[in-house]
PDB file of C-alpha atoms in Angstrom:
ATOM      1  CA  MET J 883      95.591   7.221 -74.150  1.00 45.00           C
ATOM      2  CA  SER J 884      92.186   5.769 -75.354  1.00 45.00           C
ATOM      3  CA  ALA J 885      91.532   4.500 -79.078  1.00 41.00           C
ATOM      4  CA  ARG J 886      89.845   6.947 -81.270  1.00 46.00           C
ATOM      5  CA  GLU J 887      88.211   6.583 -84.610  1.00 41.00           C
ATOM      6  CA  LEU J 888      90.038   8.063 -87.119  1.00 39.00           C
ATOM      7  CA  GLY J 889      87.276   9.459 -89.197  1.00 42.00           C
ATOM      8  CA  SER J 890      86.282   8.704 -93.062  1.00 43.00           C
ATOM      9  CA  GLY J 891      88.591   8.679 -95.792  1.00 42.00           C
ATOM     10  CA  CYS J 892      90.963   7.144 -93.743  1.00 41.00           C
ATOM     11  CA  CYS J 893      92.050   3.653 -92.670  1.00 40.00           C
ATOM     12  CA  GLU J 894      88.101   3.296 -93.809  1.00 42.00           C
ATOM     13  CA  GLY J 895      86.319   1.363 -91.123  1.00 43.00           C
ATOM     14  CA  GLY J 896      89.181   1.174 -88.993  1.00 43.00           C
ATOM     15  CA  THR J 897      89.786   2.527 -85.449  1.00 44.00           C
ATOM     16  CA  LEU J 898      93.065   3.891 -84.218  1.00 40.00           C
ATOM     17  CA  GLU J 899      93.391   0.663 -82.225  1.00 44.00           C
ATOM     18  CA  SER J 900      93.146  -1.572 -85.139  1.00 44.00           C
ATOM     19  CA  THR J 901      95.402   0.229 -87.313  1.00 44.00           C
ATOM     20  CA  GLY J 902      98.179   0.045 -84.410  1.00 42.00           C
ATOM     21  CA  LEU J 903      98.071   4.019 -84.451  1.00 42.00           C
ATOM     22  CA  MET J 904      97.655   5.763 -80.858  1.00 46.00           C
ATOM     23  CA  GLU J 905      96.876   9.583 -80.729  1.00 44.00           C
ATOM     24  CA  THR J 906      99.633  11.266 -79.110  1.00 46.00           C
ATOM     25  CA  ASP J 907     101.603  14.270 -79.414  1.00 47.00           C
ATOM     26  CA  ALA J 908     104.195  12.403 -81.528  1.00 46.00           C
ATOM     27  CA  PHE J 909     101.377  11.594 -84.099  1.00 51.00           C
ATOM     28  CA  PRO J 910      99.205  14.533 -84.048  1.00 49.00           C
ATOM     29  CA  PRO J 911      95.966  14.722 -86.238  1.00 51.00           C
ATOM     30  CA  ALA J 912      96.156  15.611 -89.838  1.00 50.00           C
ATOM     31  CA  GLU J 913      94.628  19.231 -89.624  1.00 48.00           C
ATOM     32  CA  ARG J 914      97.593  20.547 -87.322  1.00 47.00           C
ATOM     33  CA  PHE J 915      99.877  20.267 -90.808  1.00 49.00           C
ATOM     34  CA  GLU J 916      97.309  22.265 -92.913  1.00 54.00           C
ATOM     35  CA  SER J 917      97.697  25.449 -91.358  1.00 56.00           C
ATOM     36  CA  GLY J 918     100.328  26.463 -94.019  1.00 60.00           C
ATOM     37  CA  GLU J 919     103.022  26.621 -91.238  1.00 56.00           C
ATOM     38  CA  PRO J 920     106.594  26.087 -92.658  1.00 56.00           C
ATOM     39  CA  LEU J 921     107.858  22.495 -90.961  1.00 52.00           C
ATOM     40  CA  GLU J 922     110.899  24.408 -90.020  1.00 55.00           C
ATOM     41  CA  SER J 923     110.946  28.075 -88.554  1.00 54.00           C
ATOM     42  CA  ARG J 924     113.352  29.830 -87.007  1.00 53.00           C
ATOM     43  CA  GLU J 925     113.797  33.175 -85.242  1.00 60.00           C
ATOM     44  CA  PRO J 926     116.041  35.459 -86.738  1.00 60.00           C
ATOM     45  CA  SER J 927     117.318  36.067 -83.252  1.00 68.00           C
ATOM     46  CA  GLU J 928     118.487  32.210 -82.807  1.00 73.00           C
ATOM     47  CA  PRO J 929     122.418  31.780 -82.609  1.00 73.00           C
ATOM     48  CA  PRO J 930     124.483  30.281 -85.471  1.00 77.00           C
ATOM     49  CA  GLN J 931     124.844  26.717 -84.980  1.00 84.00           C
ATOM     50  CA  SER J 932     128.135  26.774 -86.486  1.00 85.00           C
ATOM     51  CA  ASP J 933     130.964  29.379 -86.845  1.00 84.00           C
ATOM     52  CA  GLU J 934     132.869  30.548 -90.175  1.00 85.00           C
ATOM     53  CA  ASP J 935     135.329  27.446 -89.826  1.00 85.00           C
ATOM     54  CA  GLY J 936     132.615  24.802 -89.300  1.00 87.00           C
ATOM     55  CA  VAL J 937     133.099  24.574 -85.703  1.00 90.00           C
ATOM     56  CA  ASP J 938     130.132  22.856 -84.240  1.00 91.00           C
ATOM     57  CA  LEU J 939     128.837  25.400 -81.658  1.00 91.00           C
ATOM     58  CA  THR J 940     125.998  23.411 -80.084  1.00 92.00           C
ATOM     59  CA  LEU J 941     128.391  20.485 -79.462  1.00 91.00           C
ATOM     60  CA  LEU J 942     131.102  22.962 -77.545  1.00 94.00           C
ATOM     61  CA  ARG J 943     128.585  24.667 -75.526  1.00 93.00           C
ATOM     62  CA  TRP J 944     127.485  21.527 -74.663  1.00 94.00           C
ATOM     63  CA  MET J 945     130.856  20.382 -73.588  1.00 94.00           C
ATOM     64  CA  LEU J 946     131.472  23.894 -71.830  1.00 95.00           C
ATOM     65  CA  SER J 947     128.201  23.396 -69.474  1.00 95.00           C
ATOM     66  CA  LEU J 948     129.368  20.214 -67.899  1.00 95.00           C
ATOM     67  CA  THR J 949     132.055  19.927 -65.042  1.00 96.00           C
ATOM     68  CA  PRO J 950     135.641  18.869 -65.473  1.00 96.00           C
ATOM     69  CA  ALA J 951     134.535  15.694 -64.109  1.00 96.00           C
ATOM     70  CA  GLY J 952     131.729  15.628 -66.526  1.00 96.00           C
ATOM     71  CA  ARG J 953     134.092  16.131 -69.510  1.00 96.00           C
ATOM     72  CA  LEU J 954     136.289  13.690 -68.722  1.00 96.00           C
ATOM     73  CA  GLU J 955     133.390  11.157 -68.249  1.00 95.00           C
ATOM     74  CA  VAL J 956     132.087  12.176 -71.925  1.00 95.00           C
ATOM     75  CA  LEU J 957     135.934  11.589 -72.727  1.00 96.00           C
ATOM     76  CA  GLN J 958     135.914   7.842 -71.361  1.00 96.00           C
ATOM     77  CA  GLN J 959     132.691   6.766 -72.485  1.00 95.00           C
ATOM     78  CA  HIS J 960     133.431   7.686 -75.949  1.00 94.00           C
ATOM     79  CA  VAL J 961     136.916   5.943 -75.635  1.00 94.00           C
ATOM     80  CA  ASP J 962     135.231   2.935 -74.190  1.00 94.00           C
ATOM     81  CA  ALA J 963     132.989   2.648 -76.962  1.00 93.00           C
ATOM     82  CA  VAL J 964     135.418   2.947 -79.674  1.00 93.00           C
ATOM     83  CA  GLU J 965     137.180   0.055 -77.955  1.00 89.00           C
ATOM     84  CA  ALA J 966     134.302  -1.860 -77.587  1.00 91.00           C
ATOM     85  CA  ILE J 967     133.267  -2.002 -81.525  1.00 92.00           C
ATOM     86  CA  ARG J 968     137.086  -2.442 -82.161  1.00 88.00           C
ATOM     87  CA  GLY J 969     136.890  -5.800 -80.097  1.00 85.00           C
ATOM     88  CA  ALA J 970     133.507  -6.508 -81.482  1.00 78.00           C
ATOM     89  CA  SER J 971     135.137  -6.608 -85.328  1.00 72.00           C
TER      90      SER J 971
ATOM     91  CA  MET R 774     142.216   3.408 -71.776  1.00 91.00           C
ATOM     92  CA  ASP R 775     141.136   4.394 -68.265  1.00 95.00           C
ATOM     93  CA  PHE R 776     142.365   8.049 -67.713  1.00 96.00           C
ATOM     94  CA  ARG R 777     140.962   8.500 -64.042  1.00 96.00           C
ATOM     95  CA  ARG R 778     142.804   5.250 -63.321  1.00 97.00           C
ATOM     96  CA  ILE R 779     146.482   6.746 -64.488  1.00 97.00           C
ATOM     97  CA  LEU R 780     145.646  10.249 -62.985  1.00 97.00           C
ATOM     98  CA  SER R 781     144.994   8.644 -59.938  1.00 97.00           C
ATOM     99  CA  ALA R 782     147.795   6.955 -59.368  1.00 97.00           C
ATOM    100  CA  LEU R 783     150.054   9.964 -60.268  1.00 98.00           C
ATOM    101  CA  VAL R 784     148.051  12.097 -57.493  1.00 97.00           C
ATOM    102  CA  GLU R 785     147.992   9.194 -54.914  1.00 97.00           C
ATOM    103  CA  ALA R 786     152.015   8.954 -55.310  1.00 97.00           C
ATOM    104  CA  GLN R 787     152.265  12.972 -55.149  1.00 97.00           C
ATOM    105  CA  VAL R 788     153.792  13.198 -58.503  1.00 98.00           C
ATOM    106  CA  ASP R 789     154.029  16.604 -59.877  1.00 98.00           C
ATOM    107  CA  PHE R 790     153.275  16.765 -63.282  1.00 98.00           C
ATOM    108  CA  VAL R 791     151.094  19.003 -65.848  1.00 98.00           C
ATOM    109  CA  VAL R 792     148.282  17.600 -68.077  1.00 98.00           C
ATOM    110  CA  ILE R 793     148.666  18.821 -71.891  1.00 96.00           C
ATOM    111  CA  GLY R 794     147.305  17.516 -75.370  1.00 94.00           C
ATOM    112  CA  GLY R 795     143.977  16.210 -75.935  1.00 94.00           C
ATOM    113  CA  VAL R 796     142.617  15.279 -72.125  1.00 97.00           C
ATOM    114  CA  GLY R 797     143.776  18.980 -71.252  1.00 97.00           C
ATOM    115  CA  ALA R 798     141.907  20.365 -74.111  1.00 96.00           C
ATOM    116  CA  VAL R 799     139.183  18.032 -73.297  1.00 97.00           C
ATOM    117  CA  LEU R 800     138.831  19.067 -69.291  1.00 97.00           C
ATOM    118  CA  GLN R 801     138.427  22.728 -70.424  1.00 97.00           C
ATOM    119  CA  GLY R 802     135.538  21.856 -72.652  1.00 96.00           C
ATOM    120  CA  VAL R 803     136.811  21.343 -75.995  1.00 96.00           C
ATOM    121  CA  PRO R 804     134.671  18.608 -77.573  1.00 95.00           C
ATOM    122  CA  THR R 805     137.318  16.198 -79.115  1.00 94.00           C
ATOM    123  CA  THR R 806     138.810  13.017 -78.434  1.00 92.00           C
ATOM    124  CA  THR R 807     142.292  11.207 -77.692  1.00 93.00           C
ATOM    125  CA  PHE R 808     143.479   7.996 -76.892  1.00 93.00           C
ATOM    126  CA  ASP R 809     146.375   8.395 -74.959  1.00 94.00           C
ATOM    127  CA  LEU R 810     147.139  10.814 -71.597  1.00 97.00           C
ATOM    128  CA  ASP R 811     149.780  13.182 -72.226  1.00 97.00           C
ATOM    129  CA  ILE R 812     151.741  14.806 -69.191  1.00 98.00           C
ATOM    130  CA  VAL R 813     154.944  16.928 -68.730  1.00 98.00           C
ATOM    131  CA  PRO R 814     156.298  15.833 -65.245  1.00 98.00           C
ATOM    132  CA  SER R 815     158.776  17.823 -62.811  1.00 97.00           C
ATOM    133  CA  ARG R 816     162.412  16.139 -63.729  1.00 96.00           C
ATOM    134  CA  SER R 817     163.563  16.480 -60.024  1.00 96.00           C
ATOM    135  CA  LEU R 818     165.432  13.300 -58.955  1.00 96.00           C
ATOM    136  CA  GLU R 819     162.592  13.003 -56.266  1.00 97.00           C
ATOM    137  CA  ASN R 820     159.985  13.232 -58.515  1.00 97.00           C
ATOM    138  CA  ARG R 821     161.378  11.044 -61.143  1.00 97.00           C
ATOM    139  CA  ARG R 822     161.632   8.111 -58.568  1.00 97.00           C
ATOM    140  CA  LYS R 823     157.826   8.825 -57.455  1.00 97.00           C
ATOM    141  CA  LEU R 824     156.856   8.684 -61.072  1.00 97.00           C
ATOM    142  CA  PHE R 825     158.970   5.762 -61.798  1.00 97.00           C
ATOM    143  CA  GLU R 826     156.850   4.018 -58.931  1.00 97.00           C
ATOM    144  CA  VAL R 827     153.751   4.646 -60.508  1.00 97.00           C
ATOM    145  CA  LEU R 828     154.946   3.590 -64.064  1.00 97.00           C
ATOM    146  CA  GLU R 829     156.383   0.272 -62.390  1.00 96.00           C
ATOM    147  CA  ALA R 830     152.687  -0.355 -60.774  1.00 97.00           C
ATOM    148  CA  LEU R 831     151.062   0.375 -63.907  1.00 97.00           C
ATOM    149  CA  GLU R 832     153.375  -1.904 -65.599  1.00 96.00           C
ATOM    150  CA  ALA R 833     154.530   0.579 -68.137  1.00 96.00           C
ATOM    151  CA  CYS R 834     156.565  -0.314 -71.026  1.00 95.00           C
ATOM    152  CA  TYR R 835     157.460   1.499 -74.195  1.00 95.00           C
ATOM    153  CA  ARG R 836     154.988   1.219 -77.155  1.00 92.00           C
ATOM    154  CA  GLN R 837     157.340   1.339 -80.173  1.00 89.00           C
ATOM    155  CA  HIS R 838     159.262  -1.951 -78.995  1.00 87.00           C
ATOM    156  CA  LEU R 839     155.902  -3.936 -78.406  1.00 87.00           C
ATOM    157  CA  PRO R 840     155.449  -6.839 -78.071  1.00 89.00           C
ATOM    158  CA  ARG R 841     158.829  -6.704 -76.323  1.00 88.00           C
ATOM    159  CA  LYS R 842     158.230  -5.092 -73.097  1.00 90.00           C
ATOM    160  CA  LEU R 843     161.014  -2.760 -72.395  1.00 93.00           C
ATOM    161  CA  LEU R 844     160.614  -0.815 -69.117  1.00 93.00           C
ATOM    162  CA  PRO R 845     161.512   3.058 -68.555  1.00 93.00           C
ATOM    163  CA  THR R 846     164.419   3.525 -66.119  1.00 94.00           C
ATOM    164  CA  VAL R 847     164.726   6.568 -63.494  1.00 93.00           C
ATOM    165  CA  GLU R 848     167.279   7.863 -65.446  1.00 94.00           C
ATOM    166  CA  ASP R 849     165.265   7.991 -69.020  1.00 93.00           C
ATOM    167  CA  LEU R 850     162.702  10.216 -67.214  1.00 94.00           C
ATOM    168  CA  SER R 851     165.379  13.095 -67.098  1.00 94.00           C
ATOM    169  CA  SER R 852     165.255  12.710 -70.862  1.00 93.00           C
ATOM    170  CA  ASP R 853     164.346  16.059 -73.075  1.00 93.00           C
ATOM    171  CA  GLY R 854     162.501  13.695 -75.144  1.00 92.00           C
ATOM    172  CA  HIS R 855     159.066  11.792 -75.446  1.00 93.00           C
ATOM    173  CA  MET R 856     158.202   8.442 -73.675  1.00 95.00           C
ATOM    174  CA  LEU R 857     155.678   6.888 -75.098  1.00 95.00           C
ATOM    175  CA  LEU R 858     154.400   4.275 -72.969  1.00 95.00           C
ATOM    176  CA  MET R 859     151.772   1.425 -72.785  1.00 95.00           C
ATOM    177  CA  THR R 860     150.628   0.831 -69.294  1.00 96.00           C
ATOM    178  CA  ARG R 861     147.803  -1.504 -67.661  1.00 95.00           C
ATOM    179  CA  ALA R 862     145.270   1.432 -67.998  1.00 95.00           C
ATOM    180  CA  GLY R 863     146.241   2.567 -71.723  1.00 95.00           C
ATOM    181  CA  PRO R 864     149.070   4.976 -73.571  1.00 96.00           C
ATOM    182  CA  LEU R 865     150.514   7.387 -71.262  1.00 97.00           C
ATOM    183  CA  ASP R 866     152.844   9.962 -73.040  1.00 97.00           C
ATOM    184  CA  VAL R 867     155.385  11.427 -70.639  1.00 97.00           C
ATOM    185  CA  LEU R 868     157.068  14.133 -72.412  1.00 96.00           C
ATOM    186  CA  GLY R 869     160.238  16.014 -70.731  1.00 96.00           C
ATOM    187  CA  ARG R 870     160.260  18.980 -72.820  1.00 95.00           C
ATOM    188  CA  VAL R 871     157.581  20.259 -75.423  1.00 93.00           C
ATOM    189  CA  ALA R 872     157.169  22.871 -78.313  1.00 87.00           C
ATOM    190  CA  GLY R 873     160.721  23.653 -78.753  1.00 75.00           C
ATOM    191  CA  GLY R 874     162.380  23.629 -74.958  1.00 92.00           C
ATOM    192  CA  LEU R 875     159.419  24.337 -72.486  1.00 95.00           C
ATOM    193  CA  GLU R 876     159.565  21.933 -69.434  1.00 96.00           C
ATOM    194  CA  TYR R 877     157.426  21.144 -66.164  1.00 97.00           C
ATOM    195  CA  THR R 878     158.503  24.646 -64.535  1.00 97.00           C
ATOM    196  CA  ASP R 879     157.841  26.651 -67.718  1.00 96.00           C
ATOM    197  CA  LEU R 880     154.020  25.080 -68.008  1.00 97.00           C
ATOM    198  CA  VAL R 881     153.265  25.413 -64.012  1.00 98.00           C
ATOM    199  CA  PRO R 882     152.692  29.459 -64.296  1.00 97.00           C
ATOM    200  CA  ARG R 883     150.594  28.796 -67.290  1.00 97.00           C
ATOM    201  CA  SER R 884     148.329  25.914 -65.981  1.00 97.00           C
ATOM    202  CA  ARG R 885     145.389  25.699 -63.409  1.00 96.00           C
ATOM    203  CA  TRP R 886     144.272  23.014 -60.942  1.00 97.00           C
ATOM    204  CA  MET R 887     141.179  20.954 -61.998  1.00 97.00           C
ATOM    205  CA  GLU R 888     138.931  19.119 -59.577  1.00 96.00           C
ATOM    206  CA  LEU R 889     137.767  16.161 -61.111  1.00 96.00           C
ATOM    207  CA  GLY R 890     135.796  14.566 -57.976  1.00 92.00           C
ATOM    208  CA  GLU R 891     136.575  11.844 -56.087  1.00 91.00           C
ATOM    209  CA  GLY R 892     139.586  13.909 -54.184  1.00 92.00           C
ATOM    210  CA  LEU R 893     141.037  13.775 -57.693  1.00 96.00           C
ATOM    211  CA  ARG R 894     142.992  16.972 -58.322  1.00 97.00           C
ATOM    212  CA  ILE R 895     145.458  17.843 -61.108  1.00 98.00           C
ATOM    213  CA  ARG R 896     147.123  20.553 -62.963  1.00 98.00           C
ATOM    214  CA  VAL R 897     146.176  21.359 -66.405  1.00 98.00           C
ATOM    215  CA  LEU R 898     147.990  23.503 -68.881  1.00 97.00           C
ATOM    216  CA  ASP R 899     145.855  26.353 -69.835  1.00 97.00           C
ATOM    217  CA  LEU R 900     144.097  26.181 -73.198  1.00 97.00           C
ATOM    218  CA  ALA R 901     145.622  29.408 -74.440  1.00 96.00           C
ATOM    219  CA  ALA R 902     149.114  27.521 -73.914  1.00 95.00           C
ATOM    220  CA  ILE R 903     147.943  24.264 -75.200  1.00 94.00           C
ATOM    221  CA  ILE R 904     146.966  26.565 -78.243  1.00 94.00           C
ATOM    222  CA  GLU R 905     150.421  28.219 -78.514  1.00 93.00           C
ATOM    223  CA  ILE R 906     152.097  24.594 -78.414  1.00 91.00           C
ATOM    224  CA  LYS R 907     150.398  23.422 -81.256  1.00 91.00           C
ATOM    225  CA  GLU R 908     151.018  26.685 -83.284  1.00 91.00           C
ATOM    226  CA  ARG R 909     154.707  26.076 -82.333  1.00 89.00           C
ATOM    227  CA  THR R 910     154.906  22.268 -83.448  1.00 86.00           C
ATOM    228  CA  GLY R 911     153.117  23.285 -86.801  1.00 84.00           C
ATOM    229  CA  ARG R 912     152.084  20.005 -87.440  1.00 87.00           C
ATOM    230  CA  GLU R 913     149.276  19.415 -89.678  1.00 87.00           C
ATOM    231  CA  LYS R 914     147.264  17.320 -87.275  1.00 87.00           C
ATOM    232  CA  ASP R 915     148.002  20.479 -84.371  1.00 87.00           C
ATOM    233  CA  LEU R 916     146.917  22.899 -87.043  1.00 88.00           C
ATOM    234  CA  ALA R 917     143.904  20.903 -87.957  1.00 90.00           C
ATOM    235  CA  GLN R 918     142.380  21.584 -84.441  1.00 92.00           C
ATOM    236  CA  LEU R 919     143.250  25.371 -83.678  1.00 94.00           C
ATOM    237  CA  PRO R 920     140.092  26.543 -85.026  1.00 93.00           C
ATOM    238  CA  LEU R 921     138.309  24.436 -82.416  1.00 95.00           C
ATOM    239  CA  LEU R 922     140.562  25.230 -79.536  1.00 95.00           C
ATOM    240  CA  ARG R 923     140.259  28.983 -80.325  1.00 95.00           C
ATOM    241  CA  ARG R 924     136.918  29.058 -80.109  1.00 95.00           C
ATOM    242  CA  ALA R 925     136.582  27.146 -77.118  1.00 95.00           C
ATOM    243  CA  LEU R 926     138.898  29.932 -75.864  1.00 95.00           C
ATOM    244  CA  ARG R 927     136.567  32.382 -76.943  1.00 94.00           C
ATOM    245  CA  GLU R 928     133.337  30.726 -75.714  1.00 92.00           C
ATOM    246  CA  ARG R 929     134.406  30.294 -72.293  1.00 86.00           C
TER     247      ARG R 929
END
């Protein structure tokens, strides 16, 4: 990544390098947000994230994608984390 | 809590048991959590003796009497009741019967073998049966979990 000048009107007289900002995908040029495209767009065909009872389907499907050993590891890590927090307080 | 340590100790001692409860649900993909391991063991004399040796090795004692350490006996393990134990590897509940009368022999036909890696293979009560047990007990905390368990069953 190389330092690039921002242009007039922004951090006048400064460069990306001097402002501490580097142009990356995380910090796109301002013109990318001027297209009028909504910040959030959702295709109508995308599956819902929760069901009618509020069950988080994304979490459920993630757990189902793991092996039984993987699921046990998730549980163990969760319990370990809680026990660590309890021990620290 | 070390689930794998307790399960490994039981398997290495060739104890016959079925995992139920929260761990059983998690192993079948339910994104929930629990802090104890629930098992329903065979209550044959031979199995009770094997289980007793595991509990001794894990320094199991009854949780409700802590800090006094009251140790379970081989005879205790023939009880229909629920033995709530604390071991060196965490809480372990040994249940004689569940949901109004189901014991190990009733649960085996409704359980499945699951491989947990490192040579660990255990019987886990099928998710549909776990749901039925929670429906039968009717406790608030069990009923609250039913939407999640039912959805997991549908999604598999």
